[in-house]
Structures are given as structure tokens and as C-alpha cells.
Amino acid sequence: MSDPQRRCIATGQIREKEDLLRFAVSPDGILVLDVQMNLPGRGIWISCSQQSVELALKKGLFAKSAKRAVTVPENLVLKIDEALSQRCLALLGLGRKSGLVTVGFAKVEKALRSKKVSILIAASDGADDGKQKLKRIAGTLPVVDAFDNDELSQALGKENIVHASVGSSGLTKKITFAVSQLSRFRDHDDVN
């Protein structure tokens, strides 16, 4: 059985719910990103890309879809990016607290060599030589480089985090999905 599908208000494409962002309208008429996809009310679904959101804003599609006046927050695209980033970092922090996340070059290298890693994390502002060495060892594993040293350090509760890895557990799927959604939002252009 496949996941429920919804129609994107910007592209008109029918997609799996996981490929879309869900918005809801608060009782006072404010458009709200529903990151967890569980807010009450009729959902407004849009492809997970900046271009789709920008098109919906330009054409007034949020209000049209809601069939009522909607107050759209200023800098919506930036706020969506921030919310998706914060969800990724919060999940990584949760993984660190549960012992799922390993930090530090030597420990990550050891975990990679023992095949106990599902995701490699590299700070976007880290030195290229260390990142490249770990990427070679990681092979086909997903590599997350969407966050800088400060963001990773704050999320993982240690200073100067450049290299980290995520082991395998149920939380790994959530982290993978959250990072994938952030990446799609930042990079994917599916507007025709």
C-alpha cells in the first residue's frame, strides 16, 4: 500500500505526502508551516522546493487553496528553510543524546571502517582534506554537509564539531528524511 497522495498547489502534480510540505491556516488566518504534518484543519500541500513556494506566493495560491483570506508571514521561504534546518539539527541532537551520533575525526573514521554508520556528517566550513578522506571511506553512504561548525556544535552539545556520523536505528530514518527534505527545498526545481 502506497502513501497517501496530495496535489501540489503550485505545480498541480500529484505526489506522495512525503514529497510535499504541508501548511495549515490558524484560526486567526495566518499561514503556518506544519513540519510534523499533524496540525488540525485542511492541509495546503506544496512541492518541497523554494521555487514552488515562490510561485504560490506570486500567484496568491495559498489563499485560493484555503478558500479564505490568508496572512502569509514575511520572508516565508527563509522561515521554511530555518524550520527545516532546525528540525534536522534537533533530530541530530536527539541522536547524540541517545548515543546514535559519533563525533570527532578519529571516532567517525573508526565507525566508518567498522561499517556502523548510516550517515556521514561534515561541517560545510570544515577542511576539505579531512572531509574528502572520510567521504572516500564512506563510499556510497549519504553525506550531509548542510550545516556549518557552529550549527553542528550547538546541536550536538560539543565545541568545534566538524565530523560526525549517525549509526543505524529508527531515528536514522527520521534524520535521513529531514535532511532529504531540506536538501530538496534548497536545490530542487520542479516548477514547470
Short mmCIF file of N, CA and C in Angstrom, two decimals:
data_model
loop_
_atom_site.label_atom_id
_atom_site.label_comp_id
_atom_site.label_asym_id
_atom_site.label_seq_id
_atom_site.Cartn_x
_atom_site.Cartn_y
_atom_site.Cartn_z
N MET A 1 0.84 -1.18 0.00
CA MET A 1 0.00 0.00 0.00
C MET A 1 0.89 1.24 0.00
N SER A 2 0.63 2.17 -0.90
CA SER A 2 1.46 3.36 -1.00
C SER A 2 0.95 4.45 -0.07
N ASP A 3 1.81 5.44 0.15
CA ASP A 3 1.44 6.56 0.99
C ASP A 3 0.32 7.36 0.33
N PRO A 4 -0.47 8.06 1.15
CA PRO A 4 -1.50 8.92 0.57
C PRO A 4 -0.85 9.99 -0.31
N GLN A 5 -1.58 10.39 -1.32
CA GLN A 5 -1.07 11.38 -2.25
C GLN A 5 -1.86 12.67 -2.13
N ARG A 6 -1.21 13.76 -2.49
CA ARG A 6 -1.84 15.08 -2.46
C ARG A 6 -1.40 15.83 -3.70
N ARG A 7 -2.17 16.86 -4.04
CA ARG A 7 -1.86 17.69 -5.21
C ARG A 7 -1.14 18.95 -4.75
N CYS A 8 -0.03 19.25 -5.42
CA CYS A 8 0.72 20.48 -5.14
C CYS A 8 -0.05 21.66 -5.68
N ILE A 9 -0.23 22.70 -4.86
CA ILE A 9 -1.00 23.86 -5.31
C ILE A 9 -0.24 24.68 -6.35
N ALA A 10 1.09 24.55 -6.40
CA ALA A 10 1.89 25.34 -7.35
C ALA A 10 2.05 24.64 -8.69
N THR A 11 2.34 23.35 -8.67
CA THR A 11 2.63 22.64 -9.92
C THR A 11 1.45 21.84 -10.45
N GLY A 12 0.50 21.53 -9.57
CA GLY A 12 -0.63 20.70 -9.97
C GLY A 12 -0.31 19.21 -9.99
N GLN A 13 0.94 18.87 -9.70
CA GLN A 13 1.35 17.47 -9.72
C GLN A 13 0.82 16.73 -8.49
N ILE A 14 0.44 15.48 -8.69
CA ILE A 14 0.03 14.64 -7.58
C ILE A 14 1.25 13.87 -7.10
N ARG A 15 1.51 13.98 -5.79
CA ARG A 15 2.72 13.38 -5.24
C ARG A 15 2.42 12.71 -3.91
N GLU A 16 3.38 11.89 -3.48
CA GLU A 16 3.31 11.29 -2.15
C GLU A 16 3.41 12.42 -1.12
N LYS A 17 2.74 12.25 0.01
CA LYS A 17 2.78 13.28 1.05
C LYS A 17 4.20 13.60 1.48
N GLU A 18 5.06 12.61 1.51
CA GLU A 18 6.44 12.82 1.95
C GLU A 18 7.23 13.73 1.02
N ASP A 19 6.77 13.91 -0.22
CA ASP A 19 7.46 14.77 -1.19
C ASP A 19 6.96 16.21 -1.14
N LEU A 20 6.07 16.49 -0.21
CA LEU A 20 5.42 17.80 -0.15
C LEU A 20 5.60 18.45 1.22
N LEU A 21 5.40 19.74 1.26
CA LEU A 21 5.31 20.48 2.52
C LEU A 21 3.83 20.70 2.79
N ARG A 22 3.45 20.63 4.06
CA ARG A 22 2.05 20.86 4.43
C ARG A 22 1.96 22.18 5.20
N PHE A 23 0.97 22.95 4.83
CA PHE A 23 0.66 24.19 5.54
C PHE A 23 -0.75 24.08 6.07
N ALA A 24 -1.00 24.81 7.14
CA ALA A 24 -2.35 24.92 7.69
C ALA A 24 -2.60 26.40 7.93
N VAL A 25 -3.87 26.75 8.08
CA VAL A 25 -4.23 28.13 8.38
C VAL A 25 -4.74 28.16 9.81
N SER A 26 -4.14 29.04 10.62
CA SER A 26 -4.54 29.15 12.02
C SER A 26 -5.94 29.76 12.11
N PRO A 27 -6.60 29.65 13.26
CA PRO A 27 -7.94 30.23 13.40
C PRO A 27 -7.99 31.73 13.09
N ASP A 28 -6.87 32.43 13.31
CA ASP A 28 -6.86 33.86 13.01
C ASP A 28 -6.35 34.16 11.60
N GLY A 29 -6.28 33.14 10.74
CA GLY A 29 -6.00 33.33 9.32
C GLY A 29 -4.53 33.42 8.93
N ILE A 30 -3.62 32.97 9.78
CA ILE A 30 -2.19 33.02 9.48
C ILE A 30 -1.73 31.68 8.91
N LEU A 31 -0.99 31.75 7.82
CA LEU A 31 -0.44 30.55 7.20
C LEU A 31 0.69 30.01 8.07
N VAL A 32 0.64 28.70 8.37
CA VAL A 32 1.62 28.07 9.26
C VAL A 32 2.19 26.83 8.58
N LEU A 33 3.53 26.73 8.56
CA LEU A 33 4.17 25.52 8.06
C LEU A 33 3.94 24.41 9.08
N ASP A 34 3.43 23.28 8.63
CA ASP A 34 3.15 22.14 9.51
C ASP A 34 4.24 21.09 9.32
N VAL A 35 5.38 21.32 9.95
CA VAL A 35 6.54 20.45 9.77
C VAL A 35 6.22 19.00 10.15
N GLN A 36 5.46 18.81 11.23
CA GLN A 36 5.14 17.45 11.69
C GLN A 36 3.93 16.85 10.97
N MET A 37 3.27 17.64 10.13
CA MET A 37 2.09 17.20 9.36
C MET A 37 0.98 16.69 10.26
N ASN A 38 0.71 17.42 11.35
CA ASN A 38 -0.34 16.97 12.25
C ASN A 38 -1.21 18.09 12.81
N LEU A 39 -1.08 19.30 12.26
CA LEU A 39 -1.93 20.39 12.73
C LEU A 39 -3.37 20.16 12.26
N PRO A 40 -4.34 20.61 13.05
CA PRO A 40 -5.73 20.42 12.64
C PRO A 40 -6.08 21.30 11.45
N GLY A 41 -7.13 20.91 10.78
CA GLY A 41 -7.62 21.70 9.66
C GLY A 41 -7.20 21.12 8.32
N ARG A 42 -7.74 21.73 7.30
CA ARG A 42 -7.47 21.29 5.94
C ARG A 42 -6.04 21.67 5.57
N GLY A 43 -5.29 20.72 5.08
CA GLY A 43 -3.91 20.98 4.70
C GLY A 43 -3.80 21.63 3.33
N ILE A 44 -2.80 22.45 3.21
CA ILE A 44 -2.45 23.04 1.92
C ILE A 44 -1.09 22.44 1.57
N TRP A 45 -1.01 21.74 0.47
CA TRP A 45 0.17 20.97 0.12
C TRP A 45 0.91 21.62 -1.04
N ILE A 46 2.23 21.65 -0.92
CA ILE A 46 3.05 22.25 -1.98
C ILE A 46 4.35 21.46 -2.11
N SER A 47 4.85 21.36 -3.32
CA SER A 47 6.11 20.65 -3.56
C SER A 47 7.20 21.24 -2.71
N CYS A 48 8.08 20.38 -2.27
CA CYS A 48 9.15 20.78 -1.34
C CYS A 48 10.28 21.46 -2.11
N SER A 49 10.04 22.69 -2.57
CA SER A 49 11.08 23.46 -3.25
C SER A 49 10.81 24.94 -3.07
N GLN A 50 11.88 25.70 -3.02
CA GLN A 50 11.74 27.15 -2.90
C GLN A 50 10.96 27.72 -4.08
N GLN A 51 11.22 27.18 -5.27
CA GLN A 51 10.57 27.68 -6.47
C GLN A 51 9.06 27.50 -6.40
N SER A 52 8.61 26.37 -5.88
CA SER A 52 7.17 26.13 -5.77
C SER A 52 6.53 27.11 -4.78
N VAL A 53 7.19 27.35 -3.66
CA VAL A 53 6.67 28.28 -2.66
C VAL A 53 6.63 29.69 -3.24
N GLU A 54 7.70 30.09 -3.93
CA GLU A 54 7.74 31.42 -4.54
C GLU A 54 6.63 31.59 -5.58
N LEU A 55 6.38 30.56 -6.38
CA LEU A 55 5.31 30.61 -7.36
C LEU A 55 3.94 30.74 -6.67
N ALA A 56 3.73 29.97 -5.62
CA ALA A 56 2.47 30.05 -4.88
C ALA A 56 2.27 31.43 -4.27
N LEU A 57 3.34 32.02 -3.77
CA LEU A 57 3.25 33.38 -3.21
C LEU A 57 2.91 34.38 -4.30
N LYS A 58 3.61 34.28 -5.41
CA LYS A 58 3.42 35.22 -6.52
C LYS A 58 1.99 35.18 -7.06
N LYS A 59 1.41 33.99 -7.12
CA LYS A 59 0.06 33.84 -7.69
C LYS A 59 -1.06 33.84 -6.65
N GLY A 60 -0.70 34.02 -5.37
CA GLY A 60 -1.73 34.04 -4.33
C GLY A 60 -2.42 32.71 -4.14
N LEU A 61 -1.68 31.62 -4.33
CA LEU A 61 -2.28 30.28 -4.31
C LEU A 61 -2.62 29.77 -2.91
N PHE A 62 -1.96 30.30 -1.88
CA PHE A 62 -2.28 29.85 -0.52
C PHE A 62 -3.70 30.26 -0.15
N ALA A 63 -4.06 31.50 -0.41
CA ALA A 63 -5.42 31.98 -0.11
C ALA A 63 -6.44 31.27 -1.00
N LYS A 64 -6.10 31.08 -2.25
CA LYS A 64 -7.01 30.40 -3.17
C LYS A 64 -7.28 28.97 -2.70
N SER A 65 -6.23 28.28 -2.29
CA SER A 65 -6.39 26.91 -1.83
C SER A 65 -7.16 26.84 -0.51
N ALA A 66 -6.92 27.82 0.37
CA ALA A 66 -7.61 27.85 1.67
C ALA A 66 -9.05 28.32 1.54
N LYS A 67 -9.38 28.93 0.40
CA LYS A 67 -10.72 29.46 0.14
C LYS A 67 -11.11 30.51 1.17
N ARG A 68 -10.09 31.30 1.56
CA ARG A 68 -10.32 32.39 2.51
C ARG A 68 -9.09 33.30 2.51
N ALA A 69 -9.24 34.45 3.12
CA ALA A 69 -8.10 35.36 3.24
C ALA A 69 -7.05 34.72 4.16
N VAL A 70 -5.80 34.81 3.74
CA VAL A 70 -4.71 34.20 4.50
C VAL A 70 -3.60 35.23 4.66
N THR A 71 -3.10 35.36 5.88
CA THR A 71 -1.94 36.21 6.13
C THR A 71 -0.70 35.35 6.00
N VAL A 72 0.13 35.69 5.02
CA VAL A 72 1.36 34.94 4.78
C VAL A 72 2.50 35.65 5.51
N PRO A 73 3.23 34.95 6.37
CA PRO A 73 4.34 35.57 7.09
C PRO A 73 5.38 36.14 6.11
N GLU A 74 6.00 37.26 6.52
CA GLU A 74 7.07 37.82 5.70
C GLU A 74 8.23 36.84 5.63
N ASN A 75 8.96 36.88 4.53
CA ASN A 75 10.13 36.01 4.34
C ASN A 75 9.77 34.54 4.52
N LEU A 76 8.66 34.12 3.95
CA LEU A 76 8.20 32.74 4.13
C LEU A 76 9.24 31.72 3.70
N VAL A 77 9.88 31.94 2.57
CA VAL A 77 10.88 30.98 2.08
C VAL A 77 12.00 30.82 3.09
N LEU A 78 12.49 31.92 3.63
CA LEU A 78 13.55 31.87 4.64
C LEU A 78 13.07 31.16 5.91
N LYS A 79 11.85 31.43 6.32
CA LYS A 79 11.31 30.79 7.53
C LYS A 79 11.14 29.29 7.35
N ILE A 80 10.75 28.87 6.15
CA ILE A 80 10.63 27.43 5.86
C ILE A 80 12.01 26.78 5.95
N ASP A 81 13.01 27.41 5.33
CA ASP A 81 14.38 26.88 5.36
C ASP A 81 14.86 26.76 6.80
N GLU A 82 14.61 27.79 7.60
CA GLU A 82 15.03 27.76 9.01
C GLU A 82 14.32 26.64 9.78
N ALA A 83 13.02 26.47 9.54
CA ALA A 83 12.27 25.43 10.25
C ALA A 83 12.76 24.04 9.87
N LEU A 84 13.02 23.82 8.59
CA LEU A 84 13.52 22.52 8.15
C LEU A 84 14.92 22.26 8.70
N SER A 85 15.77 23.30 8.73
CA SER A 85 17.12 23.17 9.30
C SER A 85 17.05 22.85 10.79
N GLN A 86 16.20 23.57 11.51
CA GLN A 86 16.08 23.34 12.95
C GLN A 86 15.59 21.93 13.25
N ARG A 87 14.68 21.42 12.42
CA ARG A 87 14.22 20.04 12.64
C ARG A 87 15.37 19.05 12.46
N CYS A 88 16.20 19.24 11.43
CA CYS A 88 17.35 18.36 11.22
C CYS A 88 18.30 18.41 12.40
N LEU A 89 18.63 19.63 12.83
CA LEU A 89 19.58 19.79 13.93
C LEU A 89 19.01 19.23 15.24
N ALA A 90 17.72 19.41 15.46
CA ALA A 90 17.09 18.86 16.68
C ALA A 90 17.15 17.34 16.67
N LEU A 91 16.92 16.73 15.52
CA LEU A 91 17.00 15.27 15.42
C LEU A 91 18.43 14.79 15.64
N LEU A 92 19.41 15.51 15.11
CA LEU A 92 20.81 15.15 15.34
C LEU A 92 21.15 15.26 16.82
N GLY A 93 20.64 16.30 17.48
CA GLY A 93 20.86 16.45 18.92
C GLY A 93 20.25 15.31 19.70
N LEU A 94 19.07 14.90 19.29
CA LEU A 94 18.40 13.76 19.93
C LEU A 94 19.23 12.48 19.72
N GLY A 95 19.76 12.33 18.52
CA GLY A 95 20.61 11.18 18.22
C GLY A 95 21.88 11.18 19.07
N ARG A 96 22.44 12.35 19.29
CA ARG A 96 23.65 12.46 20.13
C ARG A 96 23.33 12.04 21.56
N LYS A 97 22.19 12.51 22.08
CA LYS A 97 21.80 12.17 23.45
C LYS A 97 21.53 10.68 23.61
N SER A 98 21.07 10.03 22.54
CA SER A 98 20.78 8.60 22.63
C SER A 98 21.97 7.72 22.27
N GLY A 99 23.11 8.35 21.98
CA GLY A 99 24.31 7.58 21.66
C GLY A 99 24.41 7.14 20.22
N LEU A 100 23.54 7.63 19.38
CA LEU A 100 23.50 7.24 17.97
C LEU A 100 24.51 8.02 17.13
N VAL A 101 24.87 9.22 17.59
CA VAL A 101 25.77 10.09 16.83
C VAL A 101 27.17 10.06 17.44
N THR A 102 28.16 9.84 16.58
CA THR A 102 29.57 9.84 16.96
C THR A 102 30.20 11.12 16.43
N VAL A 103 31.06 11.76 17.23
CA VAL A 103 31.70 12.99 16.78
C VAL A 103 33.22 12.88 16.89
N GLY A 104 33.90 13.65 16.04
CA GLY A 104 35.36 13.66 16.05
C GLY A 104 35.91 12.82 14.91
N PHE A 105 36.95 13.31 14.25
CA PHE A 105 37.51 12.64 13.08
C PHE A 105 37.88 11.19 13.35
N ALA A 106 38.67 10.94 14.37
CA ALA A 106 39.16 9.58 14.64
C ALA A 106 38.02 8.62 14.95
N LYS A 107 37.07 9.06 15.77
CA LYS A 107 35.94 8.19 16.13
C LYS A 107 35.03 7.93 14.92
N VAL A 108 34.83 8.95 14.10
CA VAL A 108 33.99 8.77 12.90
C VAL A 108 34.71 7.83 11.92
N GLU A 109 36.02 8.02 11.75
CA GLU A 109 36.78 7.14 10.86
C GLU A 109 36.68 5.69 11.33
N LYS A 110 36.83 5.46 12.63
CA LYS A 110 36.74 4.10 13.19
C LYS A 110 35.34 3.51 12.96
N ALA A 111 34.30 4.32 13.18
CA ALA A 111 32.92 3.85 12.98
C ALA A 111 32.68 3.52 11.51
N LEU A 112 33.21 4.34 10.61
CA LEU A 112 33.05 4.08 9.17
C LEU A 112 33.73 2.77 8.78
N ARG A 113 34.92 2.56 9.27
CA ARG A 113 35.67 1.34 8.92
C ARG A 113 35.00 0.09 9.49
N SER A 114 34.30 0.23 10.61
CA SER A 114 33.61 -0.93 11.20
C SER A 114 32.20 -1.10 10.65
N LYS A 115 31.85 -0.27 9.66
CA LYS A 115 30.55 -0.37 8.97
C LYS A 115 29.37 -0.14 9.92
N LYS A 116 29.56 0.72 10.92
CA LYS A 116 28.49 1.01 11.88
C LYS A 116 27.87 2.39 11.66
N VAL A 117 27.97 2.88 10.43
CA VAL A 117 27.50 4.23 10.12
C VAL A 117 26.44 4.17 9.02
N SER A 118 25.39 4.97 9.18
CA SER A 118 24.37 5.09 8.15
C SER A 118 24.44 6.43 7.43
N ILE A 119 24.94 7.46 8.13
CA ILE A 119 25.04 8.80 7.56
C ILE A 119 26.35 9.43 8.03
N LEU A 120 27.06 10.07 7.10
CA LEU A 120 28.25 10.84 7.44
C LEU A 120 27.88 12.31 7.45
N ILE A 121 28.33 13.03 8.47
CA ILE A 121 28.05 14.46 8.58
C ILE A 121 29.37 15.20 8.56
N ALA A 122 29.46 16.22 7.69
CA ALA A 122 30.67 17.03 7.58
C ALA A 122 30.28 18.50 7.62
N ALA A 123 30.92 19.25 8.49
CA ALA A 123 30.63 20.69 8.57
C ALA A 123 30.96 21.34 7.23
N SER A 124 30.07 22.20 6.77
CA SER A 124 30.27 22.84 5.47
C SER A 124 31.53 23.71 5.44
N ASP A 125 31.94 24.20 6.60
CA ASP A 125 33.13 25.04 6.66
C ASP A 125 34.36 24.30 7.18
N GLY A 126 34.31 22.98 7.19
CA GLY A 126 35.45 22.17 7.63
C GLY A 126 36.50 22.06 6.53
N ALA A 127 37.70 21.64 6.91
CA ALA A 127 38.79 21.48 5.95
C ALA A 127 38.47 20.38 4.94
N ASP A 128 38.77 20.65 3.69
CA ASP A 128 38.44 19.71 2.62
C ASP A 128 39.19 18.39 2.72
N ASP A 129 40.44 18.40 3.16
CA ASP A 129 41.20 17.16 3.17
C ASP A 129 40.59 16.12 4.11
N GLY A 130 40.18 16.53 5.30
CA GLY A 130 39.54 15.60 6.24
C GLY A 130 38.20 15.11 5.73
N LYS A 131 37.42 16.03 5.17
CA LYS A 131 36.11 15.64 4.64
C LYS A 131 36.26 14.64 3.50
N GLN A 132 37.22 14.90 2.60
CA GLN A 132 37.42 14.01 1.46
C GLN A 132 37.88 12.62 1.90
N LYS A 133 38.75 12.56 2.90
CA LYS A 133 39.21 11.26 3.39
C LYS A 133 38.05 10.45 3.93
N LEU A 134 37.20 11.08 4.75
CA LEU A 134 36.06 10.36 5.31
C LEU A 134 35.04 10.00 4.23
N LYS A 135 34.86 10.87 3.25
CA LYS A 135 33.92 10.57 2.16
C LYS A 135 34.38 9.35 1.37
N ARG A 136 35.69 9.24 1.16
CA ARG A 136 36.21 8.05 0.45
C ARG A 136 35.93 6.77 1.24
N ILE A 137 36.11 6.84 2.55
CA ILE A 137 35.85 5.66 3.39
C ILE A 137 34.35 5.36 3.41
N ALA A 138 33.53 6.42 3.41
CA ALA A 138 32.08 6.25 3.48
C ALA A 138 31.51 5.61 2.23
N GLY A 139 32.18 5.79 1.11
CA GLY A 139 31.70 5.19 -0.13
C GLY A 139 30.36 5.76 -0.55
N THR A 140 29.35 4.91 -0.59
CA THR A 140 28.03 5.33 -1.08
C THR A 140 27.09 5.83 0.02
N LEU A 141 27.58 5.91 1.24
CA LEU A 141 26.73 6.41 2.32
C LEU A 141 26.32 7.86 2.06
N PRO A 142 25.13 8.24 2.51
CA PRO A 142 24.74 9.65 2.38
C PRO A 142 25.67 10.54 3.20
N VAL A 143 26.02 11.69 2.61
CA VAL A 143 26.87 12.67 3.29
C VAL A 143 26.08 13.96 3.45
N VAL A 144 25.98 14.43 4.67
CA VAL A 144 25.26 15.66 4.97
C VAL A 144 26.28 16.76 5.22
N ASP A 145 26.24 17.80 4.39
CA ASP A 145 27.15 18.93 4.59
C ASP A 145 26.39 20.25 4.55
N ALA A 146 25.16 20.23 5.04
CA ALA A 146 24.28 21.40 5.00
C ALA A 146 24.49 22.35 6.17
N PHE A 147 25.29 21.96 7.16
CA PHE A 147 25.42 22.76 8.37
C PHE A 147 26.88 23.10 8.63
N ASP A 148 27.09 24.30 9.18
CA ASP A 148 28.46 24.69 9.48
C ASP A 148 28.85 24.22 10.89
N ASN A 149 30.10 24.46 11.23
CA ASN A 149 30.67 24.04 12.50
C ASN A 149 29.85 24.55 13.69
N ASP A 150 29.47 25.81 13.66
CA ASP A 150 28.72 26.39 14.78
C ASP A 150 27.36 25.71 14.95
N GLU A 151 26.66 25.48 13.84
CA GLU A 151 25.34 24.83 13.92
C GLU A 151 25.46 23.42 14.48
N LEU A 152 26.44 22.67 13.98
CA LEU A 152 26.63 21.30 14.47
C LEU A 152 27.06 21.28 15.92
N SER A 153 27.95 22.19 16.28
CA SER A 153 28.42 22.25 17.67
C SER A 153 27.28 22.54 18.62
N GLN A 154 26.44 23.48 18.26
CA GLN A 154 25.30 23.82 19.12
C GLN A 154 24.31 22.65 19.21
N ALA A 155 24.01 22.03 18.08
CA ALA A 155 23.04 20.93 18.07
C ALA A 155 23.55 19.70 18.82
N LEU A 156 24.86 19.45 18.72
CA LEU A 156 25.42 18.23 19.31
C LEU A 156 26.04 18.45 20.68
N GLY A 157 26.03 19.69 21.15
CA GLY A 157 26.45 19.97 22.52
C GLY A 157 27.94 19.84 22.78
N LYS A 158 28.74 20.01 21.76
CA LYS A 158 30.20 19.98 21.92
C LYS A 158 30.78 21.08 21.05
N GLU A 159 31.97 21.50 21.40
CA GLU A 159 32.61 22.56 20.61
C GLU A 159 33.36 21.99 19.42
N ASN A 160 33.41 22.79 18.37
CA ASN A 160 34.22 22.52 17.19
C ASN A 160 33.91 21.19 16.52
N ILE A 161 32.64 20.95 16.25
CA ILE A 161 32.23 19.72 15.55
C ILE A 161 32.39 19.92 14.05
N VAL A 162 33.27 19.14 13.45
CA VAL A 162 33.49 19.19 12.01
C VAL A 162 33.04 17.87 11.37
N HIS A 163 33.27 16.77 12.07
CA HIS A 163 32.93 15.44 11.54
C HIS A 163 32.03 14.72 12.55
N ALA A 164 30.99 14.10 12.02
CA ALA A 164 30.10 13.29 12.85
C ALA A 164 29.53 12.18 11.99
N SER A 165 29.00 11.18 12.65
CA SER A 165 28.34 10.10 11.93
C SER A 165 27.13 9.65 12.72
N VAL A 166 26.18 9.08 11.99
CA VAL A 166 24.95 8.60 12.61
C VAL A 166 24.88 7.10 12.39
N GLY A 167 24.68 6.37 13.47
CA GLY A 167 24.53 4.92 13.38
C GLY A 167 23.15 4.56 12.85
N SER A 168 22.81 3.31 12.95
CA SER A 168 21.54 2.83 12.41
C SER A 168 20.53 2.58 13.52
N SER A 169 19.35 3.19 13.38
CA SER A 169 18.24 2.96 14.31
C SER A 169 16.98 3.54 13.67
N GLY A 170 15.90 3.48 14.39
CA GLY A 170 14.65 4.07 13.89
C GLY A 170 14.78 5.57 13.69
N LEU A 171 15.56 6.23 14.52
CA LEU A 171 15.76 7.67 14.41
C LEU A 171 16.52 8.03 13.14
N THR A 172 17.35 7.12 12.66
CA THR A 172 18.12 7.36 11.45
C THR A 172 17.21 7.67 10.27
N LYS A 173 16.10 6.96 10.16
CA LYS A 173 15.14 7.20 9.08
C LYS A 173 14.59 8.62 9.15
N LYS A 174 14.27 9.06 10.36
CA LYS A 174 13.74 10.42 10.54
C LYS A 174 14.79 11.46 10.17
N ILE A 175 16.03 11.22 10.57
CA ILE A 175 17.10 12.15 10.24
C ILE A 175 17.30 12.19 8.73
N THR A 176 17.35 11.03 8.10
CA THR A 176 17.53 10.95 6.66
C THR A 176 16.41 11.68 5.93
N PHE A 177 15.17 11.48 6.36
CA PHE A 177 14.04 12.15 5.72
C PHE A 177 14.13 13.66 5.90
N ALA A 178 14.44 14.12 7.12
CA ALA A 178 14.51 15.55 7.39
C ALA A 178 15.61 16.22 6.56
N VAL A 179 16.77 15.58 6.47
CA VAL A 179 17.87 16.14 5.70
C VAL A 179 17.53 16.13 4.21
N SER A 180 16.91 15.06 3.75
CA SER A 180 16.50 14.97 2.35
C SER A 180 15.50 16.08 2.01
N GLN A 181 14.55 16.32 2.91
CA GLN A 181 13.56 17.36 2.67
C GLN A 181 14.22 18.74 2.62
N LEU A 182 15.15 19.01 3.51
CA LEU A 182 15.87 20.28 3.50
C LEU A 182 16.64 20.44 2.19
N SER A 183 17.32 19.39 1.77
CA SER A 183 18.08 19.42 0.53
C SER A 183 17.18 19.68 -0.67
N ARG A 184 16.05 18.99 -0.72
CA ARG A 184 15.11 19.20 -1.82
C ARG A 184 14.58 20.62 -1.82
N PHE A 185 14.28 21.16 -0.65
CA PHE A 185 13.75 22.51 -0.57
C PHE A 185 14.77 23.51 -1.09
N ARG A 186 16.02 23.31 -0.78
CA ARG A 186 17.05 24.25 -1.18
C ARG A 186 17.44 24.12 -2.65
N ASP A 187 17.42 22.89 -3.19
CA ASP A 187 18.00 22.64 -4.50
C ASP A 187 17.05 22.26 -5.61
N HIS A 188 15.93 21.71 -5.31
CA HIS A 188 15.10 21.06 -6.31
C HIS A 188 14.21 22.06 -7.04
N ASP A 189 14.21 22.03 -8.31
CA ASP A 189 13.35 22.90 -9.13
C ASP A 189 12.39 22.03 -9.91
N ASP A 190 11.14 21.97 -9.45
CA ASP A 190 10.17 21.14 -10.17
C ASP A 190 9.01 21.98 -10.71
N VAL A 191 9.19 23.28 -10.78
CA VAL A 191 8.14 24.15 -11.32
C VAL A 191 8.28 24.19 -12.84
N ASN A 192 7.18 23.89 -13.51
CA ASN A 192 7.22 23.89 -14.99
C ASN A 192 7.01 25.28 -15.54
#
